[in-house]
CSV table of C-alpha atoms in Angstrom, one decimal:
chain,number,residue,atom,x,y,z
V,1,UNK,CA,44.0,17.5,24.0
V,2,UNK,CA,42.2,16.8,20.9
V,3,UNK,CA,42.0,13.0,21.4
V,4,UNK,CA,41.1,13.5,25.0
V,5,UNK,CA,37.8,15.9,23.5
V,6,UNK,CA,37.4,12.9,20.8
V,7,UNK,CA,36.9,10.3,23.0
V,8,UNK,CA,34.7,12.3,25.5
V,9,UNK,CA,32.4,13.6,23.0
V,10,UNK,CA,31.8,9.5,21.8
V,11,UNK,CA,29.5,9.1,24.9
V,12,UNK,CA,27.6,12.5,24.1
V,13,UNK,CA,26.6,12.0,20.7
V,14,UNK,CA,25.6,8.3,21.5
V,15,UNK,CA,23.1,9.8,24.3
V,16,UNK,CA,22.2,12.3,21.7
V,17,UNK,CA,21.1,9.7,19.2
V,18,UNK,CA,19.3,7.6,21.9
V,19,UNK,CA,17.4,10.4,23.1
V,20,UNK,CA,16.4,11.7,19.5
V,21,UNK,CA,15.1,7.6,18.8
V,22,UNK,CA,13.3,7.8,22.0
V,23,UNK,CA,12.0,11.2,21.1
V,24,UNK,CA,10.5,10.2,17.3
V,25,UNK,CA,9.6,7.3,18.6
V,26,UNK,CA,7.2,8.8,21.5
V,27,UNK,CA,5.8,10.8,18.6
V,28,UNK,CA,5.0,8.1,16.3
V,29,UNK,CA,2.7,6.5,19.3
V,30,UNK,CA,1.7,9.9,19.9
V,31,UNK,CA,0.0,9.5,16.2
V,32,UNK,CA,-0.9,5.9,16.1
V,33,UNK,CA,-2.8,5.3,19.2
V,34,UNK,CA,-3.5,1.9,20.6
V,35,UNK,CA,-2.1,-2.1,19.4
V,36,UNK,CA,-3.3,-3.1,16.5
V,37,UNK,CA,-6.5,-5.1,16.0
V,38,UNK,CA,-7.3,-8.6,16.5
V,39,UNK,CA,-8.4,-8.8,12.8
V,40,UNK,CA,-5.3,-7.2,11.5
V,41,UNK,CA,-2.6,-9.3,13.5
V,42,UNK,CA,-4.9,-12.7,12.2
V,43,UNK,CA,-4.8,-11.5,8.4
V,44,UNK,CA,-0.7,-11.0,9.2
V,45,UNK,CA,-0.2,-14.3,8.5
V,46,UNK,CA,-1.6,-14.5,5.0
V,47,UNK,CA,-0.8,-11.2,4.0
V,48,UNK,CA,2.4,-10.5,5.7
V,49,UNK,CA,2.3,-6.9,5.6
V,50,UNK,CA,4.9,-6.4,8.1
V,51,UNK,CA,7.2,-8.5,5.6
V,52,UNK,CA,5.8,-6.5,2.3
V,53,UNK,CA,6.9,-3.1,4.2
V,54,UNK,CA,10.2,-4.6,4.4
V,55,UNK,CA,10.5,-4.9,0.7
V,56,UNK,CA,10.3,-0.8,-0.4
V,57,UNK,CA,12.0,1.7,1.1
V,58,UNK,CA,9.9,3.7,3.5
V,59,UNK,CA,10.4,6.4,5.4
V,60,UNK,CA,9.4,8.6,8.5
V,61,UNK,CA,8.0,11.8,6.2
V,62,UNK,CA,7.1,9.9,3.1
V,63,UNK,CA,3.8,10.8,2.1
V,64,UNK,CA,1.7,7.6,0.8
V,65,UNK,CA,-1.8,7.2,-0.9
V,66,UNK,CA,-3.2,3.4,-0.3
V,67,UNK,CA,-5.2,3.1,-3.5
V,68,UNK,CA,-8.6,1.3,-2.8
V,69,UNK,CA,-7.7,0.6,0.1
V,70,UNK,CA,-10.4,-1.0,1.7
V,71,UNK,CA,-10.8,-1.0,5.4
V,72,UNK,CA,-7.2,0.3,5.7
V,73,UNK,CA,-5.1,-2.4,6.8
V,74,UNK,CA,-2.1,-1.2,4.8
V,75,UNK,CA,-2.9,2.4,5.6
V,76,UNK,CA,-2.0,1.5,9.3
V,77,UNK,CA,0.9,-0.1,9.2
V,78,UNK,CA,2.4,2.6,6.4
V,79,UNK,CA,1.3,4.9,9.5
V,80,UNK,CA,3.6,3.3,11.9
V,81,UNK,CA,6.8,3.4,9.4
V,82,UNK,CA,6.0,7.0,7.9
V,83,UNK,CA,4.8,8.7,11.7
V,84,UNK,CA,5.4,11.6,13.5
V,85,UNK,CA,6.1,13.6,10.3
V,86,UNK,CA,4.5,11.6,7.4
V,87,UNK,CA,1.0,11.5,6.7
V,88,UNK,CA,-0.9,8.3,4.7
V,89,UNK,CA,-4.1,8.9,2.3
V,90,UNK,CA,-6.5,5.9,2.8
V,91,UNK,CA,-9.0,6.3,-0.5
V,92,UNK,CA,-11.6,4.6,-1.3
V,93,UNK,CA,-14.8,5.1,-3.9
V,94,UNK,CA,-18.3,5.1,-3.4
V,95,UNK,CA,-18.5,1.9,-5.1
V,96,UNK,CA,-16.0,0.0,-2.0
V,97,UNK,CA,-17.3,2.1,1.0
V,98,UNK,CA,-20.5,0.2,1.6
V,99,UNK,CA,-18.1,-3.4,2.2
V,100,UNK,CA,-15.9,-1.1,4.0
V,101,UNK,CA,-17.0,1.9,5.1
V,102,UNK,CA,-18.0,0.5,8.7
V,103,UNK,CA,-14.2,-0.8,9.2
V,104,UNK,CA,-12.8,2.4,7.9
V,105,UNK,CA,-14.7,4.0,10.6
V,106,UNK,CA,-13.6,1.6,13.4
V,107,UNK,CA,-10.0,2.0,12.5
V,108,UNK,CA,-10.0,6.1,12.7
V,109,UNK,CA,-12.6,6.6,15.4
V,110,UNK,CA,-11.6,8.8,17.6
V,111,UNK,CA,-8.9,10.1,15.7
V,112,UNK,CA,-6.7,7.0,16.5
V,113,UNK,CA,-4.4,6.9,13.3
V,114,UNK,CA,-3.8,11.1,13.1
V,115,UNK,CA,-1.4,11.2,10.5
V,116,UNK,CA,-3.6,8.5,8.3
V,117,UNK,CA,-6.2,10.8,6.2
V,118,UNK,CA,-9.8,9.5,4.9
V,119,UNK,CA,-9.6,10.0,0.9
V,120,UNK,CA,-12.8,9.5,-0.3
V,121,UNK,CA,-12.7,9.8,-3.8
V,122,UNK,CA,-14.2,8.8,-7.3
V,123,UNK,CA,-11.8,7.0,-9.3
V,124,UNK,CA,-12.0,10.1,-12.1
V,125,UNK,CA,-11.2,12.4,-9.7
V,126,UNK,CA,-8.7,11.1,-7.4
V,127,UNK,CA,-7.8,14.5,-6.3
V,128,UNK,CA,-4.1,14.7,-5.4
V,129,UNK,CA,-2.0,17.4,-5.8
V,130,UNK,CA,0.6,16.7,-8.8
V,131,UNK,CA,3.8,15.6,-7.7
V,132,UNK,CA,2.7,15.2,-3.9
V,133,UNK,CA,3.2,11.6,-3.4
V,134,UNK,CA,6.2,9.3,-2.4
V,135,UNK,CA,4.3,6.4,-2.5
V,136,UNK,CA,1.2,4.4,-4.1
V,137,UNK,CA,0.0,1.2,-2.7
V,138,UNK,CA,-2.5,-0.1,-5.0
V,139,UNK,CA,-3.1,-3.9,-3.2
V,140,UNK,CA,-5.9,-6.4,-4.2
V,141,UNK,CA,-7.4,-3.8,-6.6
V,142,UNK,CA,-5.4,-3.6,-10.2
V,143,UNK,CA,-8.0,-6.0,-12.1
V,144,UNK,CA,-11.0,-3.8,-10.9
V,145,UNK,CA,-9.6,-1.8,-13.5
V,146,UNK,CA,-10.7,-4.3,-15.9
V,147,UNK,CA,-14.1,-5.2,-14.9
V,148,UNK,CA,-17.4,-3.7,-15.3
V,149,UNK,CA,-20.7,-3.6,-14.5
V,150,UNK,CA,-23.2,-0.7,-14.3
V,151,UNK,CA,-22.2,0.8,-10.8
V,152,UNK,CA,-18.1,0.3,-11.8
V,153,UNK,CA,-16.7,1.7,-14.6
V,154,UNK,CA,-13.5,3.3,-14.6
V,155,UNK,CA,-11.0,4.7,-17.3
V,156,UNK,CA,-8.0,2.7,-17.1
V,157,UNK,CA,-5.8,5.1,-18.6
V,158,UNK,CA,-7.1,8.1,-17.3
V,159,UNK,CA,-6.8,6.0,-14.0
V,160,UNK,CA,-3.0,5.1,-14.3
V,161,UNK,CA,-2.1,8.5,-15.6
V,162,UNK,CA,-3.5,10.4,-12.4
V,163,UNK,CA,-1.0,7.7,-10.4
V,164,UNK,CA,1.7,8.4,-12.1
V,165,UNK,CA,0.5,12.7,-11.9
V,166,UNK,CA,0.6,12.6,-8.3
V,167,UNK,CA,3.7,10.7,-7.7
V,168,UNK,CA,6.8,12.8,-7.4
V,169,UNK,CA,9.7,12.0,-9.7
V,170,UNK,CA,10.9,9.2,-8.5
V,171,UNK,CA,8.3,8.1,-6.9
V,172,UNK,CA,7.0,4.3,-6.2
V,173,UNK,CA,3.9,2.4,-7.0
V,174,UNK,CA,3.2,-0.9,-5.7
V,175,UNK,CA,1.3,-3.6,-6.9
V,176,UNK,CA,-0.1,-6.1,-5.2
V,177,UNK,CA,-2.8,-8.3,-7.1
V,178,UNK,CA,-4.5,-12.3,-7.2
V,179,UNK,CA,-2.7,-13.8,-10.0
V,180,UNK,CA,-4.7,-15.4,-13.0
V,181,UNK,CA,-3.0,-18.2,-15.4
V,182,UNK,CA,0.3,-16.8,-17.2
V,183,UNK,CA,-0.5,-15.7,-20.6
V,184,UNK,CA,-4.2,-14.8,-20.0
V,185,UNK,CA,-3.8,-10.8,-19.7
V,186,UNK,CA,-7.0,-9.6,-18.4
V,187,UNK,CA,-9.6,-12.4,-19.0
V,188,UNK,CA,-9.9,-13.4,-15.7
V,189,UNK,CA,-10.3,-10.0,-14.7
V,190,UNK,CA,-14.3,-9.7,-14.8
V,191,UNK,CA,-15.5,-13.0,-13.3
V,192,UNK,CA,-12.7,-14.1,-10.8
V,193,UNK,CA,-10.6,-10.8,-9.8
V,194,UNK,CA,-7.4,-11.6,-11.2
V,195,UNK,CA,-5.1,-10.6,-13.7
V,196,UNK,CA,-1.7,-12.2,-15.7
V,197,UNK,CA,1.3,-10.8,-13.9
V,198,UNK,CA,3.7,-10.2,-17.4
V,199,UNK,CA,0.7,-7.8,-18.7
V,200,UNK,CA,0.4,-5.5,-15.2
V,201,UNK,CA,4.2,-5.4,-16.1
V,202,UNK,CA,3.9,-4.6,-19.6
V,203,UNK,CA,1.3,-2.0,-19.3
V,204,UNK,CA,2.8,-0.2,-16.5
V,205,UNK,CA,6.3,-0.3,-18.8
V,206,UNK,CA,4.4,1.3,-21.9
V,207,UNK,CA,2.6,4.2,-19.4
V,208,UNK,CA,6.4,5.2,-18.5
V,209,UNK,CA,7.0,3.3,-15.1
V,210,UNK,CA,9.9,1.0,-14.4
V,211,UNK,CA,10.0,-2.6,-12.9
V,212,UNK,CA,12.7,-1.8,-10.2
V,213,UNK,CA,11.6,-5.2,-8.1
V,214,UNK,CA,9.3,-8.0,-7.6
V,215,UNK,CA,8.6,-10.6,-5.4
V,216,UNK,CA,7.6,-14.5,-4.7
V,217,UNK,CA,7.1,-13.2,-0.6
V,218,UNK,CA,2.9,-14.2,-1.6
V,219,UNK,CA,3.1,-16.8,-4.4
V,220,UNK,CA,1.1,-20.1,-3.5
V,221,UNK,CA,1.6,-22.8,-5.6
V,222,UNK,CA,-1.6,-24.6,-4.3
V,223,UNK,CA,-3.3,-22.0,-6.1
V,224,UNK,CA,-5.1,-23.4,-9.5
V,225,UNK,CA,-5.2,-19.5,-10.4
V,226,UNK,CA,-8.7,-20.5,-11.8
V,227,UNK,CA,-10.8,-19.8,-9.1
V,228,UNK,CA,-12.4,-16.6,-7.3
V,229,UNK,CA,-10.6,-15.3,-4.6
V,230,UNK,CA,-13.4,-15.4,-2.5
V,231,UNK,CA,-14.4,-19.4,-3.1
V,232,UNK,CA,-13.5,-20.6,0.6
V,233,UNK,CA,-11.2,-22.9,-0.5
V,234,UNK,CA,-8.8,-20.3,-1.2
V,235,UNK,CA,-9.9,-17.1,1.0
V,236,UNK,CA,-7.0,-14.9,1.3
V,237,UNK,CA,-4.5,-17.7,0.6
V,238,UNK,CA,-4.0,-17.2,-3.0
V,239,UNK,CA,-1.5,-16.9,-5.3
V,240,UNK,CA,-0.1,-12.9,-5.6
V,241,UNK,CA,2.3,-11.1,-7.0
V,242,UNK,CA,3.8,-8.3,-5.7
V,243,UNK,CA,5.7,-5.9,-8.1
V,244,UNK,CA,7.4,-2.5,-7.1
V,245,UNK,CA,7.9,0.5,-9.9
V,246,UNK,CA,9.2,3.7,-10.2
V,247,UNK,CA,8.1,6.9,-11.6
């Protein structure tokens, strides 16, 4: 009698799980309305976000910050993994919003991405609570902490320590950043928007974080490493590294 219950519950429980799937999966669309843009799916195949998800461990729940994150093409697709239950912040400062303020707008108009949350914020005040985060994504923007210029000027340390603040223990941080010449630290930071991979690494080491993974997924060897990322000749097809710590 008890096999006989065994074997009939098998088909019940997989009709359970199916039904569940469907369920969450009705409620991420339910949150993330609409196919993603034309502009998103063309910078896929320089960016490969999809493929950068794959590489941390996300969640339906997690709760993410995308760090300067421009017009929020990370923010969506975070979206889709963390949706129904998690919620993304997309933060920007007042020194990014007028390159990206219009798409920002586009992307969240009409309350299209409702569990992605418009974080506009100064980078002094970054205003999370402590300990809220699962996740940072800081992509594209880790050398801004090393230039300057009379409308950007931000306290690295300060900077970094509010990060690490607002991520939970355990917590992840991401970096994604254009990569300068091996050995130069931060002196291609100011003029050309890149930085040396080994001194991200060794800074975020000495501020308490550790390297749990890294990645070749964006490394271009065309790339002199010696040019701005916005010369045409290399427009979002340089060289990148992509490292992933923990709190």
């Amino acid at each position: 009698m008890l096999t006989f219950t065994r074997f009939m519950l098998t088909p019940v429980l997989i009709l359970f799980t199916c039904l569940l799937l469907t369920d969450l999966a009705a409620k991420e669309w339910q949150f993330v309305k609409g196919e993603r843009s034309a502009s998103d799916l063309e910078q896929d195949i320089n960016r490969k976000g999809q493929q950068v998800l794959e590489l941390v461990d996300l969640k339906p729940g997690m709760v993410v910050a995308d760090i300067l994150g421009g017009g929020g093409y990370y923010s969506e697709l975070i979206a889709r993994k963390v949706a129904p239950y998690g919620r993304v912040y997309l933060h920007n400062n007042q020194a990014y919003l007028p390159h990206v303020g219009k798409e920002v707008a586009a992307r969240l108009k009409d309350n299209r991405l409702e569990n992605v949350i418009r974080h506009d914020k100064e980078t002094e005040d970054l205003a999370f609570i402590d300990q809220s985060l699962d996740m940072i994504f800081f992509v594209l923007g880790y050398h801004d902490l090393y230039h300057v210029d009379k409308n950007w000027k931000i306290d690295k340390d300060d900077f970094i320590r509010q990060l690490k603040t607002a991520l939970k223990p355990g917590g992840y941080l991401l970096i994604i950043d254009h990569s300068a010449p091996d050995g130069s630290g931060t002196e291609y930071s100011q003029d050309l928007h890149r930085i040396d991979k080994a001194y991200v690494i060794n800074e975020l080491k000495r501020k308490g974080f550790k390297l749990i993974k890294q990645s070749d997924l964006l490394v271009n060897d065309k790339d002199s490493r010696e040019i701005s990322p916005f010369h045409p000749d290399i427009r979002r097809r340089t060289d990148r590294f992509i490292l992933l710590f923990q709190k």
